[in-house]
XYZ file of C-alpha atoms in Angstrom:
260
model
C -3.770 6.505 58.717
C -7.060 4.549 59.622
C -10.010 6.167 58.316
C -13.707 5.358 59.513
C -16.212 6.283 56.812
C -19.232 8.100 57.870
C -22.864 6.874 56.278
C -22.585 9.609 53.599
C -18.888 8.443 52.642
C -19.815 4.882 52.909
C -22.796 5.518 50.062
C -20.076 6.897 47.871
C -18.113 4.051 48.583
C -21.116 1.641 47.385
C -21.076 3.646 44.306
C -17.437 3.416 43.722
C -17.317 -0.382 44.251
C -19.843 -0.873 41.641
C -18.119 1.034 39.102
C -14.951 -1.006 39.707
C -16.947 -4.169 39.705
C -18.619 -3.251 36.568
C -15.150 -2.302 34.871
C -13.518 -5.197 35.758
C -16.443 -7.550 34.353
C -16.542 -5.723 31.251
C -12.741 -6.252 30.844
C -13.233 -9.709 31.445
C -16.000 -9.944 28.870
C -13.672 -8.259 26.045
C -10.512 -10.036 26.823
C -9.853 -13.085 24.484
C -7.262 -14.612 22.532
C -5.573 -11.831 20.543
C -6.412 -9.242 22.739
C -3.273 -6.835 23.759
C -2.702 -5.424 27.446
C -2.379 -2.330 25.977
C -5.841 -2.522 24.792
C -7.122 -3.617 28.190
C -5.349 -0.535 29.697
C -6.829 1.867 27.374
C -10.333 0.478 27.422
C -10.132 1.089 31.391
C -9.007 4.659 30.913
C -11.918 5.293 28.636
C -14.341 3.784 31.082
C -13.159 5.532 34.055
C -13.070 8.920 32.387
C -16.676 8.307 31.105
C -17.903 7.592 34.672
C -16.358 11.088 35.829
C -13.998 9.111 37.968
C -10.040 8.991 38.557
C -7.692 6.457 38.338
C -5.351 5.631 41.325
C -2.457 4.315 39.296
C -1.515 6.865 37.062
C 0.342 8.922 39.290
C 1.032 6.374 41.907
C 4.670 6.312 42.586
C 5.464 4.264 46.047
C 8.601 3.134 47.177
C 8.513 -0.095 45.916
C 7.821 0.876 42.265
C 10.073 2.658 39.561
C 8.557 6.231 38.896
C 4.947 6.896 38.236
C 3.068 3.815 37.197
C 1.767 5.585 34.095
C -1.274 3.185 33.405
C -4.935 2.675 34.484
C -4.832 -1.049 35.788
C -2.849 -3.864 36.904
C -2.364 -6.729 33.818
C -0.386 -9.500 35.368
C -0.326 -12.538 33.185
C 0.889 -16.050 34.083
C 3.926 -16.113 36.266
C 3.338 -12.166 36.911
C 1.186 -11.605 40.467
C 1.253 -8.207 41.206
C 1.346 -4.605 40.012
C 1.774 -6.002 36.433
C 2.816 -2.892 34.119
C 0.518 -3.205 30.697
C 3.030 -3.674 27.772
C 2.803 -4.808 24.560
C 1.607 -8.467 24.969
C -1.107 -10.368 22.927
C -2.974 -12.836 25.165
C -2.734 -16.474 24.168
C -5.086 -19.508 24.618
C -4.725 -20.691 28.445
C -3.209 -17.367 29.647
C -4.117 -16.903 33.292
C -4.826 -13.191 33.564
C -5.260 -11.134 36.879
C -6.609 -7.571 36.642
C -6.287 -5.396 39.672
C -7.987 -1.905 39.648
C -8.502 0.848 41.946
C -10.735 4.176 41.306
C -11.827 7.047 43.188
C -15.266 8.710 42.626
C -16.854 11.189 45.234
C -13.890 11.172 47.109
C -13.640 7.413 48.111
C -11.717 4.805 46.553
C -12.557 0.935 45.827
C -10.130 -1.688 44.867
C -10.749 -5.154 43.324
C -9.107 -7.893 41.487
C -9.922 -10.714 39.464
C -8.210 -13.689 37.848
C -9.299 -15.643 34.915
C -8.366 -18.010 32.075
C -8.447 -16.750 28.352
C -9.624 -18.974 25.570
C -10.791 -22.488 25.600
C -8.300 -24.034 27.450
C -8.671 -24.637 31.208
C -5.473 -26.039 32.519
C -6.294 -27.644 35.580
C -3.658 -25.900 37.943
C -4.876 -22.593 37.137
C -8.155 -23.386 37.796
C -7.394 -25.006 40.973
C -5.166 -21.664 41.685
C -7.831 -19.190 41.344
C -10.734 -21.203 43.326
C -8.286 -21.251 46.191
C -7.986 -17.340 46.167
C -11.737 -16.979 45.939
C -12.251 -19.206 48.462
C -9.729 -17.497 50.850
C -11.201 -14.160 49.737
C -14.572 -15.426 50.832
C -13.385 -16.787 54.009
C -11.621 -13.402 55.136
C -14.967 -11.621 54.488
C -16.796 -14.088 56.883
C -14.068 -13.508 59.550
C -14.742 -9.868 59.296
C -17.165 -8.107 61.601
C -17.272 -5.427 64.349
C -15.256 -6.709 67.288
C -13.127 -8.776 65.131
C -9.487 -8.442 64.706
C -7.208 -8.345 61.720
C -5.457 -11.408 62.705
C -9.048 -12.999 62.522
C -9.086 -11.907 58.771
C -5.364 -13.004 58.008
C -6.005 -16.390 59.660
C -9.206 -17.330 57.960
C -7.262 -16.561 54.565
C -4.059 -18.204 55.231
C -5.802 -21.305 56.566
C -7.683 -21.827 53.358
C -4.460 -21.215 51.267
C -2.208 -23.717 53.338
C -4.713 -26.239 53.392
C -4.872 -26.081 49.498
C -0.969 -26.292 49.670
C 0.067 -23.079 48.458
C 3.071 -21.224 50.085
C 2.219 -17.834 51.367
C 3.910 -14.342 51.164
C 2.992 -11.596 53.615
C 4.852 -8.756 52.084
C 2.031 -7.531 50.121
C -1.550 -8.157 51.291
C -4.959 -6.354 52.241
C -4.923 -2.746 53.581
C -7.247 -0.030 54.526
C -8.993 2.223 51.999
C -10.688 5.408 52.019
C -10.135 8.709 50.466
C -6.766 7.211 49.183
C -5.767 3.700 47.875
C -3.258 2.324 50.578
C -4.002 2.869 54.205
C -3.693 1.107 57.538
C -3.969 -1.404 58.595
C -2.232 -3.988 56.679
C -3.928 -7.400 56.213
C -1.555 -9.976 55.754
C -2.594 -13.472 53.936
C -1.820 -15.363 57.236
C -1.869 -14.251 61.018
C -3.103 -15.210 64.090
C -6.505 -14.826 65.368
C -7.201 -12.466 67.862
C -4.230 -10.161 67.303
C -4.018 -7.104 65.654
C -6.252 -3.963 65.118
C -10.064 -4.394 66.282
C -12.598 -3.764 63.341
C -15.018 -0.832 63.649
C -18.082 -0.108 61.535
C -17.286 2.362 58.877
C -13.783 0.807 58.349
C -13.024 0.052 54.702
C -10.621 -2.840 53.552
C -9.569 -4.184 50.706
C -8.606 -7.704 51.064
C -6.510 -9.677 48.629
C -5.463 -13.209 48.838
C -2.506 -13.862 46.031
C -0.584 -17.075 45.694
C 2.372 -18.465 43.644
C 2.031 -22.393 42.707
C 5.134 -23.489 44.237
C 7.163 -20.287 45.799
C 6.514 -17.723 47.989
C 9.286 -15.706 46.546
C 8.782 -13.270 44.098
C 11.112 -11.151 41.579
C 10.945 -7.855 40.453
C 10.504 -7.500 36.595
C 12.973 -5.326 34.696
C 9.982 -2.752 34.225
C 10.415 -2.122 37.645
C 6.779 -2.741 38.966
C 5.300 -6.024 37.697
C 6.436 -9.010 40.524
C 6.699 -12.497 38.729
C 7.263 -15.619 40.702
C 10.702 -16.641 41.390
C 10.357 -19.962 39.904
C 8.305 -18.829 36.803
C 5.236 -20.729 38.119
C 1.803 -19.480 37.384
C 0.033 -17.210 40.021
C -3.717 -16.125 40.908
C -5.008 -12.878 42.582
C -8.703 -12.301 44.179
C -9.718 -8.939 45.923
C -12.773 -7.142 47.201
C -13.183 -4.015 49.016
C -15.361 -4.528 52.094
C -17.211 -2.070 54.543
C -17.359 -3.275 57.816
C -20.927 -2.664 59.436
C -22.855 -3.658 62.547
C -24.243 -6.416 60.998
C -21.021 -7.732 59.299
C -18.885 -7.290 56.246
C -20.510 -5.931 53.195
C -18.780 -6.556 49.828
C -18.680 -3.130 47.995
C -17.039 -4.664 44.546
C -19.437 -7.573 44.038
C -20.680 -7.966 40.248
C -24.011 -6.796 39.485
C -24.939 -10.414 38.603
C -23.629 -11.778 41.805
C -26.468 -9.997 43.457
C -29.298 -11.466 41.667
């Protein structure tokens, strides 16, 4: 299913996007050496409830997961790259953390992810990986506009990641959003320009470049959810929800400080 939002729904999407961005930035500021992943999950649940919103994850039960997710946010650390199930783990200096959050408010969903390093250490490889996903994300956004095609976005993202030397997995990638979290069209992180669905104003897309340092293969953790790099290497993940408008792509999950 591909949804095209009307102006009223797009206004609600902006509201939801701002909420997701605010929650993620608050979590980043509170995440430090000694923070437990279960605390991050608890804080997320409290902020969602306070905002009168609902989690897209608690009851989420797709074919690739094991039962309902049961938590409010994905917390992926170091070699974990996607769908990180929060558990009793205390963050250490130099840990690379990816937080992925999808929330529904007013009947519209927004989805975003950020990666950052905890503590005073800043391993060069980790900094470089995060930067690559962020640059790829913005290249994808720049390629999105009315009349462009999904392949244009995928090609822009994949070109940045490939030029940076990272293998690319296309099994999981970006996707449409709207009244539900995961919709068509699928937006792989590599592709051929000029191919695929033609973008239309009112379409919402969640674009999410993710990489593993030295492999394109992942394994599923014993928890049935967390995807980890097959080689144990570090990973990074960046995501924004965008709206296709007549003037181009509007980022709905941009942190407030980024507007100033």
